[in-house]
Short mmCIF file of C-alpha atoms in Angstrom, two decimals:
data_model
loop_
_atom_site.label_atom_id
_atom_site.label_comp_id
_atom_site.label_asym_id
_atom_site.label_seq_id
_atom_site.Cartn_x
_atom_site.Cartn_y
_atom_site.Cartn_z
CA UNK A 699 90.50 -7.90 65.00
CA UNK A 700 90.02 -6.90 68.63
CA UNK A 701 87.59 -4.16 67.65
CA UNK A 702 85.46 -6.53 65.56
CA UNK A 703 85.41 -9.11 68.33
CA UNK A 704 84.40 -6.55 70.96
CA UNK A 705 81.76 -4.98 68.70
CA UNK A 706 80.22 -8.45 68.44
CA UNK A 707 80.33 -8.98 72.21
CA UNK A 708 78.40 -5.75 72.79
CA UNK A 709 75.74 -6.22 70.11
CA UNK A 710 72.55 -8.29 70.32
CA UNK A 711 71.11 -10.16 67.32
CA UNK A 712 67.44 -11.13 67.05
CA UNK A 713 68.47 -14.73 66.39
CA UNK A 714 71.76 -16.54 65.94
CA UNK A 715 72.43 -19.74 64.01
CA UNK A 716 72.83 -22.77 66.24
CA UNK A 717 76.27 -23.84 65.04
CA UNK A 718 78.58 -20.79 64.80
CA UNK A 719 79.04 -17.03 64.96
CA UNK A 720 80.28 -15.85 61.57
CA UNK A 721 82.67 -12.93 61.11
CA UNK A 722 83.21 -12.21 57.42
CA UNK A 723 85.74 -10.06 55.60
CA UNK A 724 85.20 -8.55 52.18
CA UNK A 725 88.36 -7.25 50.49
CA UNK A 726 90.89 -6.86 53.31
CA UNK A 727 93.58 -9.51 53.56
CA UNK A 728 95.37 -7.88 56.56
CA UNK A 729 92.15 -7.83 58.61
CA UNK A 730 91.35 -11.39 57.58
CA UNK A 731 94.81 -12.52 58.69
CA UNK A 732 94.52 -10.60 61.98
CA UNK A 733 91.23 -12.38 62.74
CA UNK A 734 93.06 -15.72 62.95
CA UNK A 735 93.41 -15.16 66.70
CA UNK A 736 89.63 -14.82 67.11
CA UNK A 737 88.91 -18.30 65.71
CA UNK A 738 89.62 -19.89 69.09
CA UNK A 739 87.10 -17.69 70.92
CA UNK A 740 83.35 -17.74 71.42
CA UNK A 741 80.71 -15.05 71.02
CA UNK A 742 77.34 -15.50 72.67
CA UNK A 743 78.31 -19.12 73.46
CA UNK A 744 78.93 -19.88 69.77
CA UNK A 745 82.32 -20.77 68.29
CA UNK A 746 83.63 -18.06 65.98
CA UNK A 747 84.23 -18.75 62.30
CA UNK A 748 86.12 -16.30 60.10
CA UNK A 749 85.37 -16.30 56.38
CA UNK A 750 86.67 -14.29 53.44
CA UNK A 751 83.76 -13.53 51.13
CA UNK A 752 83.52 -12.05 47.65
CA UNK A 753 79.88 -10.98 47.28
CA UNK A 754 76.92 -9.34 49.00
CA UNK A 755 74.94 -12.56 48.62
CA UNK A 756 77.45 -14.32 50.89
CA UNK A 757 77.32 -11.42 53.37
CA UNK A 758 73.73 -12.15 54.37
CA UNK A 759 74.85 -15.25 56.26
CA UNK A 760 77.36 -13.26 58.37
CA UNK A 761 76.74 -11.79 61.79
CA UNK A 762 79.63 -9.31 61.43
CA UNK A 763 80.93 -8.07 58.08
CA UNK A 764 84.11 -6.05 57.74
CA UNK A 765 84.33 -4.22 54.41
CA UNK A 766 87.89 -3.42 53.38
CA UNK A 767 88.92 -0.14 51.82
CA UNK A 768 89.27 -1.77 48.39
CA UNK A 769 85.51 -2.41 48.40
CA UNK A 770 84.37 1.10 49.36
CA UNK A 771 83.29 1.93 45.79
CA UNK A 772 80.71 -0.85 45.95
CA UNK A 773 79.63 -0.38 49.57
CA UNK A 774 76.34 1.33 48.59
CA UNK A 775 75.36 -1.60 46.39
CA UNK A 776 76.41 -4.00 49.14
CA UNK A 777 74.23 -2.17 51.68
CA UNK A 778 71.21 -2.33 49.34
CA UNK A 779 71.69 -6.07 48.80
CA UNK A 780 72.05 -6.80 52.51
CA UNK A 781 69.00 -4.62 53.20
CA UNK A 782 67.71 -5.01 56.73
CA UNK A 783 69.33 -8.40 57.37
CA UNK A 784 70.84 -8.56 60.87
CA UNK A 785 74.44 -8.03 59.74
CA UNK A 786 76.73 -5.71 61.70
CA UNK A 787 78.54 -3.93 58.85
CA UNK A 788 81.87 -2.37 59.87
CA UNK A 789 84.34 -0.44 57.71
CA UNK A 790 86.98 2.23 57.81
CA UNK A 791 85.55 5.70 57.26
CA UNK A 792 86.53 6.82 53.77
CA UNK A 793 84.25 8.67 51.36
CA UNK A 794 81.21 6.41 51.26
CA UNK A 795 77.72 7.26 52.52
CA UNK A 796 77.93 6.83 56.32
CA UNK A 797 74.41 5.36 56.30
CA UNK A 798 75.73 2.30 54.43
CA UNK A 799 77.56 0.92 57.48
CA UNK A 800 76.65 0.49 61.13
CA UNK A 801 80.11 1.09 62.61
CA UNK A 802 82.74 3.27 60.93
CA UNK A 803 86.32 3.05 62.17
CA UNK A 804 88.19 6.37 62.21
CA UNK A 805 91.75 7.34 63.07
CA UNK A 806 92.01 10.37 65.34
CA UNK A 807 95.33 11.58 66.74
CA UNK A 808 96.97 8.26 65.93
CA UNK A 809 94.30 6.20 67.69
CA UNK A 810 91.42 4.14 66.32
CA UNK A 811 87.99 5.41 67.28
CA UNK A 812 84.56 4.59 65.91
CA UNK A 813 81.19 6.05 65.01
CA UNK A 814 77.93 4.14 65.35
CA UNK A 815 74.93 4.50 63.08
CA UNK A 816 72.27 3.56 65.61
CA UNK A 817 69.45 4.12 63.11
CA UNK A 818 70.90 1.55 60.69
CA UNK A 819 71.53 -0.87 63.56
CA UNK A 820 67.90 -0.65 64.65
CA UNK A 821 66.68 -1.06 61.06
CA UNK A 822 68.70 -4.30 60.94
CA UNK A 823 67.16 -5.48 64.24
CA UNK A 824 70.50 -5.16 66.02
CA UNK A 825 70.81 -3.70 69.50
CA UNK A 826 74.11 -2.02 70.32
CA UNK A 827 74.95 -2.02 74.03
CA UNK A 828 74.88 1.29 75.85
CA UNK A 829 78.46 0.54 76.95
CA UNK A 830 79.57 0.55 73.31
CA UNK A 831 77.50 3.64 72.52
CA UNK A 832 79.26 5.54 75.34
CA UNK A 833 82.68 4.70 73.85
CA UNK A 834 81.72 5.85 70.35
CA UNK A 835 83.11 9.11 69.08
CA UNK A 836 79.74 9.82 67.51
CA UNK A 837 76.30 8.15 67.54
CA UNK A 838 73.84 9.08 64.82
#
């Protein structure tokens, strides 16, 4: 939950909805439950909403989308449906095409690290802060 929140803080969207900043979860109940603590916070002066979704169509209205491991088989289809919509797609690294997500979480030496697909972020009109890029294990 803390990673998703901080990724959002250090990313710029071309335009945000007036009413809320939406963090969505597809297929990961533990992550969804952990995001409960984020609901009281704000991102870019917008209150945070956390939503569990079940389809790519719903994902297009999210600013941040976490894709759980159970959905990795369909992540390519999900990426095609989202297209270049400004959605920061985050998932755990695990056998899918790395170009289908913008941030991949990895476990190295017992610690969580991340890789950033800067090309996909730019294609989605998202700007990832240089501070976040410096912390990434890999930028491609």
